[in-house]
PDB file of C-alpha atoms in Angstrom:
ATOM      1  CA  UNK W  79     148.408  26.694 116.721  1.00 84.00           C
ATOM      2  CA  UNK W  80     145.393  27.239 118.501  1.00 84.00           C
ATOM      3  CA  UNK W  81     141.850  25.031 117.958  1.00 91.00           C
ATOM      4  CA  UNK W  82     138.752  25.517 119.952  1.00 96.00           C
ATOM      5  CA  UNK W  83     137.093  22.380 119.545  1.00 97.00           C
ATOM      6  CA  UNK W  84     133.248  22.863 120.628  1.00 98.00           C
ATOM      7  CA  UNK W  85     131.222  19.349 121.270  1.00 98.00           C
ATOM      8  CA  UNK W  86     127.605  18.736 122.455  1.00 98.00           C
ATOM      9  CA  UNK W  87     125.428  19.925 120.222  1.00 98.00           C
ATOM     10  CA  UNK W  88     122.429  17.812 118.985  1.00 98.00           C
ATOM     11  CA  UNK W  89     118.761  18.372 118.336  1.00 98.00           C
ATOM     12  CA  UNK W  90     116.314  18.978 121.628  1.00 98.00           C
ATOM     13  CA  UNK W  91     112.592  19.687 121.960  1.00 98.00           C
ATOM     14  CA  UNK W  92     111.833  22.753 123.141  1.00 98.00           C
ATOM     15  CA  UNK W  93     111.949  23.108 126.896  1.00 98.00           C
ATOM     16  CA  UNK W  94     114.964  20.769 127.088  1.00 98.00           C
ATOM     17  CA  UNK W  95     118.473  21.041 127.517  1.00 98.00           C
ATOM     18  CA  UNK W  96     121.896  20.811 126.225  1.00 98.00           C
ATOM     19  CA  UNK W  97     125.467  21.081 127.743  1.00 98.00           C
ATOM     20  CA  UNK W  98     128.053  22.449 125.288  1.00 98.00           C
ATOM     21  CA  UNK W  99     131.921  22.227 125.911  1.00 98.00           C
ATOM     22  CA  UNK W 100     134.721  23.852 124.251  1.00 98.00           C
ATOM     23  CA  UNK W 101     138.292  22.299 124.807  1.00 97.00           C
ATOM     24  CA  UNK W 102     140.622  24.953 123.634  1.00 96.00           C
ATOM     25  CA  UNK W 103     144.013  24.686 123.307  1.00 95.00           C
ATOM     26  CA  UNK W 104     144.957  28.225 124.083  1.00 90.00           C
ATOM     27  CA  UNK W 105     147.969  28.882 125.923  1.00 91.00           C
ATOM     28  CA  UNK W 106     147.724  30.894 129.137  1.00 92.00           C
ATOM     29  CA  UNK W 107     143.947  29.970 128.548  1.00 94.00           C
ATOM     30  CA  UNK W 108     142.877  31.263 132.260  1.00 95.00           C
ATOM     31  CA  UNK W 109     144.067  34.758 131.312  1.00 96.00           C
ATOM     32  CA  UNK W 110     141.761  35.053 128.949  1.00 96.00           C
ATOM     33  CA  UNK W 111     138.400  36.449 128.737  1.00 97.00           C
ATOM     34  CA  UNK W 112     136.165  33.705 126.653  1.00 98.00           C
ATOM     35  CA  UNK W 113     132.706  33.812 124.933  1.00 98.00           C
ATOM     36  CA  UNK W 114     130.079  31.775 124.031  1.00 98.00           C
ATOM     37  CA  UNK W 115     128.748  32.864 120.261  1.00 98.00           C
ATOM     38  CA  UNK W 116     126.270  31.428 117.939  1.00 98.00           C
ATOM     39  CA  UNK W 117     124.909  32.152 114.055  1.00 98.00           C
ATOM     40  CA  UNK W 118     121.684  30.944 113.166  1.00 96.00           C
ATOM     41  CA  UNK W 119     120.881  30.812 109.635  1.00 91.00           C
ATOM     42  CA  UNK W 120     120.722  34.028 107.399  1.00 94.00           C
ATOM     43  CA  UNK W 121     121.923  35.840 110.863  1.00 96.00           C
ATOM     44  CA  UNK W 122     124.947  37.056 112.114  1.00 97.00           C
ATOM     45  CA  UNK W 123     127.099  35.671 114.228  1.00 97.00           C
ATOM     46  CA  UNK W 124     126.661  37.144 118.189  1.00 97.00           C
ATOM     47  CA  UNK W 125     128.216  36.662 121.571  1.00 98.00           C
ATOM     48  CA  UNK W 126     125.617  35.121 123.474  1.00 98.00           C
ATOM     49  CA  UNK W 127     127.201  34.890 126.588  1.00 98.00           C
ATOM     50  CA  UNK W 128     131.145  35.834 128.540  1.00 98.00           C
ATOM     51  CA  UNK W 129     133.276  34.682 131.192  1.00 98.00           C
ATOM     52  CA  UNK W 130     136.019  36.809 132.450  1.00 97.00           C
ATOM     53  CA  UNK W 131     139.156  35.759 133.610  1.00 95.00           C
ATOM     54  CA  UNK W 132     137.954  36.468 137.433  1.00 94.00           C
ATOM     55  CA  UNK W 133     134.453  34.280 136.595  1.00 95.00           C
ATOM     56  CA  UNK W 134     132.416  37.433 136.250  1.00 97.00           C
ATOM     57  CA  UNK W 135     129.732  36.037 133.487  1.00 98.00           C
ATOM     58  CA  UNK W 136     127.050  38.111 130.956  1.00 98.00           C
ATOM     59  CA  UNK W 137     124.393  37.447 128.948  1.00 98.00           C
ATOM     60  CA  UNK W 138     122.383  38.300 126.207  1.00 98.00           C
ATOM     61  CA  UNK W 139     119.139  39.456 127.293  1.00 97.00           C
ATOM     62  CA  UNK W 140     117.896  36.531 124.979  1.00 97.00           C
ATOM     63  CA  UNK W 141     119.117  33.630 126.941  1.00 98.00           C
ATOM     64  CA  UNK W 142     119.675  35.952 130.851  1.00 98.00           C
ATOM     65  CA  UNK W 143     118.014  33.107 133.127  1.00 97.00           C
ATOM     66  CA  UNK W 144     118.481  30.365 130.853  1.00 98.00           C
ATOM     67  CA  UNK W 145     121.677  29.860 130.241  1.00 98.00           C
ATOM     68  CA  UNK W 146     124.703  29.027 132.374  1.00 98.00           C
ATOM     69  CA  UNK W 147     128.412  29.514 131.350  1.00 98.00           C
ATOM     70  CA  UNK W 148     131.433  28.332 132.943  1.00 98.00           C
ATOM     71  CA  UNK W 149     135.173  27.365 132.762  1.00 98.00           C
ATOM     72  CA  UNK W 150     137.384  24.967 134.139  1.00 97.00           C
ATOM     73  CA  UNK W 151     140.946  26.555 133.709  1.00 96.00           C
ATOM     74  CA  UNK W 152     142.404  23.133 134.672  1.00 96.00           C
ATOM     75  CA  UNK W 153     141.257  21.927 131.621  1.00 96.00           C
ATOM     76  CA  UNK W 154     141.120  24.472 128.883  1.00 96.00           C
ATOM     77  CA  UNK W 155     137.521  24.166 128.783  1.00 97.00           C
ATOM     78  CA  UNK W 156     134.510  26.237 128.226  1.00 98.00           C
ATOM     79  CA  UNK W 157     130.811  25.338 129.314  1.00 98.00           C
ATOM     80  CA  UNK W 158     127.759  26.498 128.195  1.00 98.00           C
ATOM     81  CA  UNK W 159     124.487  25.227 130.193  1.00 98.00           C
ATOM     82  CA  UNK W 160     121.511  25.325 128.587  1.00 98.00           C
ATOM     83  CA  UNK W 161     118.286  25.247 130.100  1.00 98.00           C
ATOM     84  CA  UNK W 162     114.161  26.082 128.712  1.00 98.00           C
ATOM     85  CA  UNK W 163     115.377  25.994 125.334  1.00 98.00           C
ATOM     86  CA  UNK W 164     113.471  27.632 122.789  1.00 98.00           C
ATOM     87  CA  UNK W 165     113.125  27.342 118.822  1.00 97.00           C
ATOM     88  CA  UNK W 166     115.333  30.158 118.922  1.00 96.00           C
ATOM     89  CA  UNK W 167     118.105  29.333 120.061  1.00 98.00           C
ATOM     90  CA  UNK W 168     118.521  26.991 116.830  1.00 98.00           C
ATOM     91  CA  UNK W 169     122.227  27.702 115.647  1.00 98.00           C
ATOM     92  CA  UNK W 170     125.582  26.603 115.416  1.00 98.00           C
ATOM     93  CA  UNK W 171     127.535  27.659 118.056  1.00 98.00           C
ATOM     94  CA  UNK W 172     130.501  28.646 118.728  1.00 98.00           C
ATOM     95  CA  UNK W 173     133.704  29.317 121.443  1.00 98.00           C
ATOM     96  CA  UNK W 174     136.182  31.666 121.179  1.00 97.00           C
ATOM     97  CA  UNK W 175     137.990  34.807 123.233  1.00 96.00           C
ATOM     98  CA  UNK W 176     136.133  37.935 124.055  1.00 95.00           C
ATOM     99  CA  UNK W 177     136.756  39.589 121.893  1.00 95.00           C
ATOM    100  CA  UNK W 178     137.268  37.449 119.780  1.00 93.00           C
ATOM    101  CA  UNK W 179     141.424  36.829 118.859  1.00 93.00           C
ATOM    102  CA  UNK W 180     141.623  33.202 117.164  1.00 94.00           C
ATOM    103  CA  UNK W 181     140.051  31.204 113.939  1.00 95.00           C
ATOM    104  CA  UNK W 182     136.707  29.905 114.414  1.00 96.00           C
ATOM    105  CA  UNK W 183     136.707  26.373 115.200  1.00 96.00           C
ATOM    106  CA  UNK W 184     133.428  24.184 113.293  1.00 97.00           C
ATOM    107  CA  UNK W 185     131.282  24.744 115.827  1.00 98.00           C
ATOM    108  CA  UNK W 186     128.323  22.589 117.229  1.00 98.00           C
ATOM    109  CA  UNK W 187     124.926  22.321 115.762  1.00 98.00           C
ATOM    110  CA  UNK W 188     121.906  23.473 118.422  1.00 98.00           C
ATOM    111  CA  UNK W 189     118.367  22.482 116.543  1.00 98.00           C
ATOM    112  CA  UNK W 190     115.544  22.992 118.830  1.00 98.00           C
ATOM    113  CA  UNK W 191     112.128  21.717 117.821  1.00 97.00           C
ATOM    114  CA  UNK W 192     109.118  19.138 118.239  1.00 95.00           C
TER     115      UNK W 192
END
């Protein structure tokens, strides 16, 4: 059974910066394309940022310059720098493939404010 267990989380002023990791226990995980996503509240959820298997990466325009996302197929792992961070980018967020093929895992809460 697969989990995606996402870690890192926590509240930041704005300007500061988190690193977010996803250890998913995905077979084959380095064929995979994977994705960042977040929901804030009242919102839906949205890919905010994707790795291919090859390392090519997007972005949202929301977060292009800001954020960072990376994978260590060694480990099953996901990253997901995050740099200037803005009120914003308050939300739970979440790993998972692009698109999207397994159960969401619980997530990890982003709250960004002074």
């Amino acid at each position: 059974q697969v989990q995606l267990v996402e870690s890192g989380g926590g509240l930041v002023q704005p300007g500061g910066s988190l690193r977010l990791s996803c250890a998913a226990s995905i077979r084959f995980f380095s064929v995979y394309g994977m994705g960042w996503y977040r929901q804030a509240p009242g919102k839906q959820r949205e890919l905010v940022s994707s790795i291919t298997r090859g390392g090519s990466t997007n972005y949202v325009d929301s977060v292009q310059g800001r954020f960072t996302i990376s994978r260590d197929n060694a480990k099953n792992t996901l990253y997901l720098q995050m740099n200037s961070l803005k009120p914003e980018d308050t939300a739970v967020y979440y790993c998972n493939t692009n698109p999207n093929l397994f159960s969401w895992g619980q997530g990890t809460q982003v709250t960004v404010s002074s």
